[in-house]
Coordinates of N, CA, C and O in Angstrom, one line a residue:
M173 N 56.2 124.7 119.5 CA 56.3 123.2 119.7 C 54.9 122.8 120.3 O 54.1 123.5 121.2
A174 N 54.0 122.0 119.8 CA 52.8 121.5 120.1 C 53.1 120.7 121.3 O 54.1 120.1 121.5
E175 N 51.7 120.7 122.3 CA 52.1 119.9 123.2 C 52.3 118.4 123.2 O 53.3 118.0 123.8
N176 N 51.8 117.9 122.2 CA 52.1 116.5 122.0 C 53.6 116.4 121.5 O 54.2 115.1 121.6
D177 N 54.2 117.4 121.0 CA 55.5 117.1 120.6 C 56.3 116.8 121.7 O 57.4 116.3 121.7
T178 N 56.3 117.5 123.0 CA 56.9 117.3 124.0 C 57.0 115.9 124.7 O 58.0 115.4 125.1
F179 N 55.8 115.2 124.3 CA 55.7 113.8 124.6 C 56.0 112.6 123.5 O 55.5 111.7 123.6
A180 N 56.7 113.2 122.4 CA 57.0 112.1 121.4 C 57.3 110.8 121.9 O 58.3 110.8 122.7
G181 N 57.1 109.6 121.2 CA 57.5 108.6 121.5 C 56.8 107.8 122.9 O 57.0 106.9 123.0
I182 N 55.8 108.5 123.2 CA 55.3 107.6 124.7 C 53.6 107.5 124.5 O 53.1 106.9 125.2
G183 N 53.3 107.7 123.2 CA 51.9 107.4 122.8 C 51.0 108.4 122.9 O 51.1 109.4 123.5
D184 N 50.0 108.2 122.1 CA 48.9 109.2 121.8 C 47.8 108.8 123.1 O 47.4 107.7 123.1
A185 N 47.4 109.8 123.8 CA 46.6 109.5 124.9 C 45.0 109.1 124.3 O 44.6 108.0 125.0
D186 N 44.7 109.6 123.4 CA 43.5 108.9 122.7 C 43.7 107.5 122.1 O 42.6 107.0 122.6
A187 N 44.6 107.3 121.7 CA 45.1 105.9 121.2 C 45.0 104.9 122.3 O 44.8 103.8 122.4
M188 N 45.5 105.4 123.3 CA 45.7 104.7 124.8 C 44.4 104.5 125.4 O 44.3 103.7 126.3
G189 N 43.3 105.1 125.2 CA 42.0 104.9 125.8 C 41.8 106.1 126.7 O 40.3 106.0 127.0
A190 N 42.4 106.9 127.3 CA 42.0 107.9 128.2 C 43.1 108.8 128.2 O 44.3 108.7 128.3
E191 N 42.7 110.2 128.4 CA 43.6 111.3 128.6 C 44.1 111.3 129.8 O 45.3 111.9 129.9
D192 N 43.8 110.9 130.8 CA 44.4 110.7 132.2 C 45.1 109.5 132.4 O 45.5 109.1 133.6
A193 N 45.6 108.6 131.5 CA 46.3 107.3 131.7 C 47.7 107.7 132.1 O 48.4 108.9 131.4
P194 N 48.5 107.3 132.9 CA 49.8 107.1 133.2 C 50.6 107.1 132.0 O 50.4 106.1 131.1
Q195 N 51.5 108.0 131.8 CA 52.5 108.1 130.6 C 53.9 108.4 131.1 O 54.0 109.3 131.7
A196 N 55.1 107.7 130.5 CA 56.3 107.9 130.9 C 57.3 107.7 129.5 O 56.8 106.9 128.7
G197 N 58.0 108.6 129.3 CA 58.7 108.5 128.2 C 60.1 109.2 128.3 O 60.4 110.0 129.1
V198 N 61.0 108.5 127.4 CA 62.4 109.2 127.8 C 62.6 110.3 126.5 O 62.4 110.0 125.4
L199 N 62.7 111.5 126.9 CA 62.9 112.6 125.9 C 64.5 112.8 125.3 O 64.6 112.8 124.1
S200 N 65.5 112.5 126.4 CA 66.7 112.5 125.7 C 67.7 111.9 126.8 O 67.1 111.9 128.0
Q201 N 68.7 111.6 126.4 CA 69.8 111.1 127.3 C 71.2 111.8 126.8 O 71.4 112.1 125.8
Y202 N 71.9 111.9 127.9 CA 73.4 112.8 127.6 C 74.5 112.6 128.6 O 74.0 112.4 129.6
V203 N 75.6 112.8 128.2 CA 76.7 113.0 129.3 C 76.6 114.2 129.7 O 76.8 115.2 129.0
K204 N 76.3 114.6 131.0 CA 76.5 115.8 131.5 C 77.8 116.1 132.1 O 78.0 117.3 132.0
D205 N 78.3 115.1 132.6 CA 80.0 115.5 133.1 C 80.7 114.2 133.1 O 80.3 113.1 133.2
L206 N 82.0 114.5 132.4 CA 82.8 113.3 132.3 C 84.5 113.6 132.5 O 84.7 114.6 132.1
S207 N 85.1 113.0 133.5 CA 86.4 113.2 133.7 C 87.2 111.9 133.8 O 86.6 110.9 134.4
F208 N 88.4 111.6 133.2 CA 89.2 110.7 133.2 C 90.5 111.0 133.6 O 91.1 111.9 133.0
E209 N 91.0 110.4 134.7 CA 92.3 110.8 135.0 C 93.4 109.5 135.2 O 92.7 108.5 135.4
N210 N 94.5 109.7 134.4 CA 95.5 108.6 134.6 C 96.8 109.1 134.9 O 97.8 109.4 134.3
P211 N 96.7 109.2 136.4 CA 97.8 110.1 137.0 C 99.2 109.5 137.0 O 100.4 110.1 137.1
N212 N 99.1 108.1 136.9 CA 100.6 107.5 136.8 C 100.9 106.9 135.5 O 101.9 106.0 135.4
A213 N 100.5 107.7 134.7 CA 100.8 107.1 133.1 C 102.3 107.8 133.1 O 102.7 108.8 133.5
P214 N 103.3 107.0 132.2 CA 103.1 105.6 131.8 C 103.6 104.5 132.5 O 103.5 103.5 132.3
A215 N 104.1 104.9 133.7 CA 104.5 103.8 134.7 C 103.3 102.8 135.2 O 103.7 101.7 135.2
I216 N 102.2 103.4 135.2 CA 101.1 102.4 135.7 C 101.0 101.2 134.4 O 100.6 100.1 134.8
Y217 N 101.4 101.3 133.2 CA 101.2 100.1 132.4 C 102.5 99.2 132.4 O 102.2 98.1 131.9
Q218 N 103.4 99.4 133.5 CA 104.3 98.4 133.7 C 104.0 97.6 134.8 O 104.4 96.7 135.3
Q219 N 102.8 98.0 135.5 CA 102.3 97.3 136.7 C 101.9 95.9 136.3 O 101.2 95.6 135.6
Q220 N 102.1 94.8 136.8 CA 101.8 93.5 136.7 C 100.6 93.0 137.6 O 100.0 92.0 137.4
T221 N 100.3 93.9 138.6 CA 99.2 93.7 139.6 C 97.9 94.0 138.9 O 97.7 95.1 138.4
A222 N 96.8 93.3 138.8 CA 95.7 93.7 138.2 C 94.8 94.9 139.4 O 95.0 94.5 140.5
P223 N 94.4 95.8 138.9 CA 94.0 96.8 139.6 C 92.6 96.2 140.5 O 91.8 95.6 139.8
A224 N 92.6 96.9 141.9 CA 91.4 96.7 142.4 C 90.5 98.0 142.0 O 90.9 99.0 142.1
I225 N 89.1 97.4 142.0 CA 88.4 98.5 141.3 C 87.1 98.6 142.4 O 86.7 97.9 143.2
D226 N 87.1 100.1 142.8 CA 86.0 100.6 143.4 C 85.0 101.5 142.8 O 85.4 102.3 142.2
V227 N 83.7 101.0 142.8 CA 82.7 101.7 142.0 C 81.6 102.3 143.0 O 81.2 101.6 144.0
Q228 N 81.4 103.5 142.9 CA 80.4 104.3 143.5 C 79.3 104.9 142.8 O 79.9 105.4 141.7
F229 N 78.1 105.0 143.3 CA 77.1 105.5 142.3 C 76.2 106.4 143.3 O 76.0 106.1 144.4
N230 N 75.5 107.5 142.7 CA 74.6 108.2 143.3 C 73.6 108.6 142.1 O 73.9 108.7 140.9
I231 N 72.0 108.7 142.6 CA 71.1 109.0 141.8 C 70.4 110.3 142.3 O 70.3 110.3 143.5
G232 N 70.4 111.2 141.3 CA 69.8 112.4 141.6 C 68.5 112.8 140.7 O 68.7 112.4 139.4
S233 N 67.4 113.4 141.2 CA 66.5 113.8 140.1 C 66.0 115.2 140.5 O 66.2 115.5 141.7
N234 N 65.5 115.9 139.5 CA 64.9 117.1 139.6 C 63.9 117.5 138.7 O 64.1 117.1 137.5
R235 N 62.9 118.3 138.8 CA 61.9 118.7 137.8 C 62.5 119.8 137.1 O 62.9 121.0 137.9
V236 N 62.5 119.8 135.9 CA 62.9 121.0 135.2 C 61.9 121.7 134.2 O 62.1 122.6 133.5
G237 N 60.7 121.0 134.4 CA 59.5 121.8 133.5 C 58.2 121.0 133.9 O 58.3 120.0 134.6
D238 N 57.1 121.5 133.4 CA 55.9 120.8 133.4 C 56.0 119.3 132.9 O 56.3 119.2 131.8
D239 N 55.7 118.4 133.8 CA 55.8 117.0 133.5 C 57.3 116.5 133.0 O 57.3 115.5 132.4
V240 N 58.3 117.2 133.2 CA 59.5 116.8 132.9 C 60.5 116.9 133.8 O 60.4 117.9 134.5
Y241 N 61.3 115.6 134.1 CA 62.3 115.5 135.4 C 63.4 115.1 134.5 O 63.6 114.2 133.7
E242 N 64.5 115.5 135.2 CA 66.0 115.1 134.9 C 66.5 114.2 135.9 O 66.2 114.4 137.0
V243 N 67.1 113.0 135.4 CA 67.5 112.2 136.4 C 69.0 111.9 136.1 O 69.3 111.5 135.0
A244 N 69.8 112.0 137.0 CA 71.3 112.0 136.8 C 71.9 110.6 137.6 O 71.6 110.6 138.7
L245 N 72.6 109.9 136.9 CA 73.3 109.0 137.3 C 74.8 109.1 137.4 O 75.2 109.4 136.6
K246 N 75.1 109.3 138.7 CA 76.7 109.6 138.9 C 77.4 108.4 139.2 O 77.0 107.8 140.1
I247 N 78.7 108.1 138.5 CA 79.1 106.8 138.6 C 80.6 107.2 138.9 O 81.2 108.0 137.8
E248 N 81.4 106.7 139.9 CA 82.7 107.2 140.2 C 83.6 106.0 140.3 O 83.0 105.2 141.2
V249 N 84.3 105.7 139.5 CA 85.4 104.4 139.5 C 86.7 105.0 139.9 O 87.4 105.8 139.1
R250 N 87.5 103.9 140.8 CA 88.7 104.3 141.1 C 89.4 103.0 141.0 O 89.0 102.0 141.6
A251 N 90.6 102.8 140.4 CA 91.2 101.6 140.0 C 92.6 101.8 140.6 O 93.4 102.8 140.3
Q252 N 93.1 100.9 141.6 CA 94.3 101.0 142.4 C 95.1 99.6 142.1 O 94.5 98.6 142.2
A253 N 96.1 100.0 141.6 CA 97.1 98.8 141.3 C 98.3 98.8 142.4 O 99.1 99.9 142.1
G254 N 98.2 98.1 143.4 CA 99.3 98.1 144.5 C 99.0 99.6 145.0 O 98.2 100.0 145.8
E255 N 100.1 100.4 145.1 CA 100.2 101.6 145.6 C 99.8 102.6 144.8 O 99.7 104.0 145.2
Q256 N 99.7 102.6 143.5 CA 99.5 103.4 142.2 C 98.0 103.4 142.0 O 97.4 102.4 141.8
V257 N 97.6 104.6 141.7 CA 96.4 104.9 141.2 C 96.2 104.5 139.6 O 97.1 105.2 139.1
A258 N 95.5 103.5 139.1 CA 95.7 103.3 137.6 C 94.8 104.2 137.0 O 95.2 104.8 136.0
F259 N 93.7 104.6 137.2 CA 92.9 105.4 136.8 C 91.5 105.9 137.7 O 91.2 105.0 138.6
I260 N 91.0 107.1 137.3 CA 89.8 107.6 138.1 C 88.9 108.0 136.9 O 89.2 108.8 136.1
V261 N 87.6 107.7 137.0 CA 86.5 108.1 135.9 C 85.2 108.5 136.9 O 85.0 108.1 137.7
D262 N 85.1 109.8 136.6 CA 83.8 110.2 136.9 C 82.7 110.6 136.0 O 83.1 111.2 135.0
L263 N 81.6 109.9 136.0 CA 80.8 110.1 134.8 C 79.2 110.6 135.5 O 78.8 110.0 136.4
T264 N 78.6 111.6 134.9 CA 77.5 111.9 135.3 C 76.4 111.9 134.0 O 76.9 112.5 132.9
Y265 N 75.6 110.6 133.8 CA 75.2 110.6 132.9 C 73.6 110.6 133.1 O 73.0 110.2 134.0
A266 N 72.8 111.6 132.3 CA 71.3 112.0 132.5 C 70.6 111.7 131.5 O 71.0 111.5 130.3
G267 N 69.3 111.8 131.9 CA 68.3 111.9 130.8 C 66.9 112.5 131.4 O 66.6 113.0 132.6
L268 N 66.3 113.1 130.4 CA 65.0 113.9 130.6 C 63.9 112.9 130.4 O 63.7 112.3 129.3
F269 N 63.0 112.9 131.4 CA 61.9 111.8 131.4 C 60.6 112.7 131.1 O 60.3 113.8 132.2
A270 N 59.7 112.4 130.2 CA 58.3 113.3 130.5 C 57.4 112.2 131.2 O 57.3 111.1 131.0
L271 N 56.9 112.6 132.3 CA 55.8 111.8 133.2 C 54.7 112.7 133.2 O 54.5 113.7 133.8
R272 N 53.6 111.9 132.8 CA 52.2 112.6 132.7 C 51.3 111.6 133.6 O 51.3 110.5 133.4
N273 N 50.5 112.1 134.3 CA 49.5 111.4 135.1 C 50.0 110.5 136.2 O 49.6 109.2 136.2
I274 N 51.3 110.5 136.6 CA 52.1 109.3 137.3 C 51.4 110.1 138.9 O 51.8 111.1 139.3
P275 N 50.9 109.0 139.6 CA 50.6 109.5 141.0 C 52.0 109.7 141.7 O 52.8 109.3 141.5
Q276 N 51.6 110.8 142.8 CA 52.7 111.3 143.6 C 53.5 110.1 144.1 O 54.9 110.4 144.1
E277 N 52.9 108.9 144.7 CA 53.6 108.0 145.3 C 54.4 107.1 144.4 O 55.2 106.2 144.9
A278 N 54.3 107.1 143.2 CA 55.0 106.5 142.0 C 56.2 107.2 141.5 O 56.8 106.7 140.8
L279 N 56.0 108.4 141.7 CA 57.3 109.4 141.4 C 58.6 109.0 141.5 O 59.5 108.7 140.8
D280 N 58.8 108.9 142.7 CA 60.2 108.5 143.5 C 60.6 107.4 143.1 O 61.7 106.9 142.6
P281 N 59.5 106.1 143.2 CA 60.1 104.8 142.6 C 60.6 104.7 141.3 O 61.5 104.3 140.7
F282 N 59.8 105.8 140.4 CA 60.1 105.6 138.9 C 61.4 106.5 138.8 O 62.4 106.0 138.2
L283 N 61.8 107.7 139.4 CA 62.7 108.7 139.2 C 64.1 107.9 139.6 O 65.1 108.2 139.3
L284 N 64.0 107.3 140.8 CA 64.9 106.9 141.6 C 65.2 105.3 141.6 O 66.3 104.7 141.7
G285 N 64.4 104.5 140.7 CA 64.4 103.2 140.6 C 64.5 102.7 139.0 O 65.6 102.3 138.5
E286 N 63.4 103.3 138.5 CA 63.1 102.6 136.8 C 64.0 103.5 135.9 O 64.7 103.2 135.1
A287 N 64.2 104.9 136.3 CA 64.8 105.8 135.3 C 66.3 105.4 135.3 O 66.7 105.3 134.1
P288 N 66.8 105.3 136.3 CA 68.3 104.9 136.3 C 68.7 103.5 135.7 O 69.6 103.1 135.1
R289 N 67.7 102.6 135.8 CA 67.7 101.3 135.1 C 67.7 101.5 133.6 O 68.6 100.9 132.8
I290 N 67.0 102.5 133.0 CA 66.9 102.8 131.7 C 68.2 103.4 131.3 O 68.7 103.1 130.2
L291 N 68.8 104.3 132.2 CA 70.1 104.9 131.7 C 71.2 104.2 131.9 O 72.1 104.5 131.0
F292 N 71.3 103.2 132.7 CA 72.5 102.3 133.2 C 73.2 101.8 132.0 O 74.4 102.0 131.8
P293 N 72.6 101.1 130.9 CA 73.3 100.5 130.0 C 74.1 101.5 129.2 O 75.0 101.2 128.5
F294 N 73.6 102.7 128.9 CA 74.2 103.7 128.0 C 75.4 104.2 128.8 O 76.5 104.6 128.4
A295 N 75.1 104.5 130.1 CA 76.4 105.1 131.0 C 77.4 103.9 131.1 O 78.4 104.2 131.0
R296 N 77.0 102.8 131.1 CA 78.0 101.7 131.2 C 78.8 101.7 129.9 O 80.1 101.5 130.0
R297 N 78.4 101.8 128.7 CA 79.0 101.7 127.5 C 79.9 103.1 127.6 O 81.2 103.0 127.1
V298 N 79.3 104.3 127.9 CA 80.4 105.3 127.9 C 81.6 105.1 128.9 O 82.7 105.4 128.5
L299 N 81.4 104.5 130.0 CA 82.4 104.3 131.1 C 83.3 103.2 130.4 O 84.6 103.4 130.6
A300 N 82.8 102.2 129.8 CA 83.9 101.2 129.2 C 84.6 101.8 128.1 O 85.7 101.5 127.9
D301 N 84.0 102.6 127.2 CA 84.8 103.3 126.2 C 85.7 104.1 126.7 O 86.9 104.3 126.2
Q302 N 85.4 104.8 127.7 CA 86.4 105.9 128.6 C 87.7 105.1 128.9 O 88.9 105.6 128.6
V303 N 87.4 104.0 129.6 CA 88.5 103.3 130.4 C 89.3 102.8 129.2 O 90.6 102.7 129.2
R304 N 88.8 102.1 127.9 CA 89.5 101.7 127.0 C 90.2 102.8 126.3 O 91.5 102.4 125.9
D305 N 89.8 103.8 126.1 CA 90.5 105.0 125.2 C 91.6 105.6 126.2 O 92.5 105.8 125.7
G306 N 91.6 105.1 127.5 CA 92.7 105.6 128.6 C 93.8 104.4 128.5 O 94.7 104.7 129.3
G307 N 93.5 103.4 127.8 CA 94.7 102.5 127.7 C 94.7 101.3 128.7 O 95.6 100.5 128.7
F308 N 93.3 101.1 129.2 CA 93.2 99.6 129.9 C 92.0 99.1 129.3 O 91.2 99.4 128.5
P309 N 91.9 97.7 129.8 CA 91.0 96.8 129.1 C 89.5 97.5 129.7 O 89.3 98.3 130.6
P310 N 88.4 97.6 128.8 CA 87.3 98.1 129.0 C 86.6 97.6 130.2 O 86.9 96.4 130.7
L311 N 86.0 98.5 131.0 CA 85.5 98.3 132.3 C 84.0 98.1 132.1 O 83.2 98.9 131.7
M312 N 83.4 96.5 132.3 CA 82.2 96.3 132.0 C 81.5 96.1 133.7 O 81.6 95.0 134.0
L313 N 80.6 97.1 133.8 CA 80.0 97.0 135.3 C 78.8 96.0 135.2 O 78.2 95.8 134.0
E314 N 78.6 95.3 136.2 CA 77.5 94.3 136.5 C 76.4 95.3 136.5 O 76.1 96.1 137.0
P315 N 75.1 94.8 135.9 CA 73.9 95.2 136.0 C 73.6 95.5 137.6 O 74.0 94.9 138.5
I316 N 72.8 96.7 137.8 CA 72.5 97.1 139.2 C 70.9 97.0 139.3 O 70.2 97.6 138.6
D317 N 70.6 96.6 140.4 CA 69.1 96.6 140.5 C 68.6 97.9 141.4 O 68.7 97.9 142.6
F318 N 68.3 98.9 140.8 CA 68.2 100.2 141.0 C 66.7 100.4 142.0 O 66.8 100.9 143.0
A319 N 65.9 99.6 141.5 CA 64.5 99.6 142.1 C 64.8 98.7 143.4 O 64.2 99.4 144.5
G320 N 65.6 97.7 143.5 CA 65.8 97.0 144.8 C 66.3 97.9 145.8 O 66.2 97.8 146.9
I321 N 67.5 98.7 145.3 CA 68.1 99.5 146.2 C 67.3 100.5 146.7 O 67.4 101.1 148.1
Y322 N 66.5 100.9 145.8 CA 65.5 102.3 146.2 C 64.6 101.6 147.3 O 64.4 102.3 148.4
M323 N 64.0 100.5 147.2 CA 63.2 99.7 148.2 C 64.0 99.6 149.3 O 63.3 99.8 150.5
Q324 N 65.0 99.0 149.3 CA 66.0 98.8 150.6 C 66.0 100.1 151.2 O 65.8 100.0 152.6
Q325 N 66.4 101.3 150.6 CA 66.7 102.5 151.2 C 65.5 103.0 151.9 O 65.4 103.7 152.9
R326 N 64.4 102.9 151.1 CA 63.0 103.5 151.6 C 62.6 102.5 153.1 O 62.1 103.3 153.8
A327 N 62.8 101.3 152.9 CA 62.5 100.5 154.1 C 63.2 100.9 155.3 O 63.0 101.0 156.4
Q328 N 64.7 101.2 155.2 CA 65.4 101.5 156.3 C 65.1 102.8 156.8 O 65.2 103.0 158.0
Q329 N 64.9 103.9 155.7 CA 64.3 105.3 156.2 C 62.9 105.1 157.1 O 62.7 105.7 158.2
E330 N 61.9 104.2 156.5 CA 60.8 104.1 157.2 C 60.9 103.3 158.4 O 60.3 103.8 159.6
G331 N 61.9 102.5 158.7 CA 62.2 101.7 159.8 C 62.9 102.7 160.9 O 62.5 102.7 162.3
A332 N 63.6 103.6 160.5 CA 64.2 104.7 161.4 C 63.3 105.7 161.9 O 63.1 106.2 163.0
I333 N 62.3 106.0 160.9 CA 61.2 106.8 161.3 C 60.4 106.3 162.3 O 59.9 106.5 163.5
G334 N 60.0 105.0 162.0 CA 59.2 104.2 163.1 C 59.9 104.1 164.3 O 59.4 104.2 165.3
F335 N 61.3 103.8 164.4 CA 61.9 103.5 165.6 C 62.0 104.9 166.4 O 61.8 105.0 167.5
E336 N 62.2 106.0 165.6 CA 62.1 107.2 166.4 C 60.8 107.6 167.1 O 60.6 108.1 167.9
E337 N 59.6 107.4 166.2 CA 58.3 107.5 166.8 C 58.1 106.6 168.0 O 57.4 107.2 168.8
A338 N 58.5 105.4 167.6 CA 58.3 104.4 168.9 C 59.0 105.0 170.2 O 58.6 104.8 171.3
G339 N 60.3 105.5 169.8 CA 61.0 106.1 170.9 C 60.4 107.2 171.8 O 60.6 107.3 173.0
H340 N 59.6 108.1 171.0 CA 59.0 109.1 171.6 C 57.6 108.8 172.1 O 57.2 109.9 172.7
A341 N 57.1 107.6 172.2 CA 55.8 107.4 172.4 C 55.7 107.4 174.0 O 56.6 107.0 174.8

């Protein structure tokens, strides 16, 4: 495979004007892990109460090759109708991203903010289809501001570090 094949779809560096211009591209997206549980079927379908939905998510990234990173968006959904669990869905949806000439300080904001934003619509569709195929109305999650959450967590971490340093002065 030629070097340029690795970065298919992210532009030719010569056409972009510089060999060292920052480049980012999606190489592939995939379901890494998917689990659907319907522990109280068929009784749950007789339930008249709309289920309460709890959604948790986590983002992870790791370098898997030269200039290639995997970003995994893990979404866990638990629906509870009264005392009964309606369904539980665990989805890990991932993507491979080619990043070339990205400054070190911009890596985490891209991998933990922008990349999950790119993956989310596809993960949301997989999740909605899975819930529908389990016999429930499709679950359409609201968009999530991953970049905003990243920035908020970063500010909290820096505040905690600043507080610790101030306490030791």
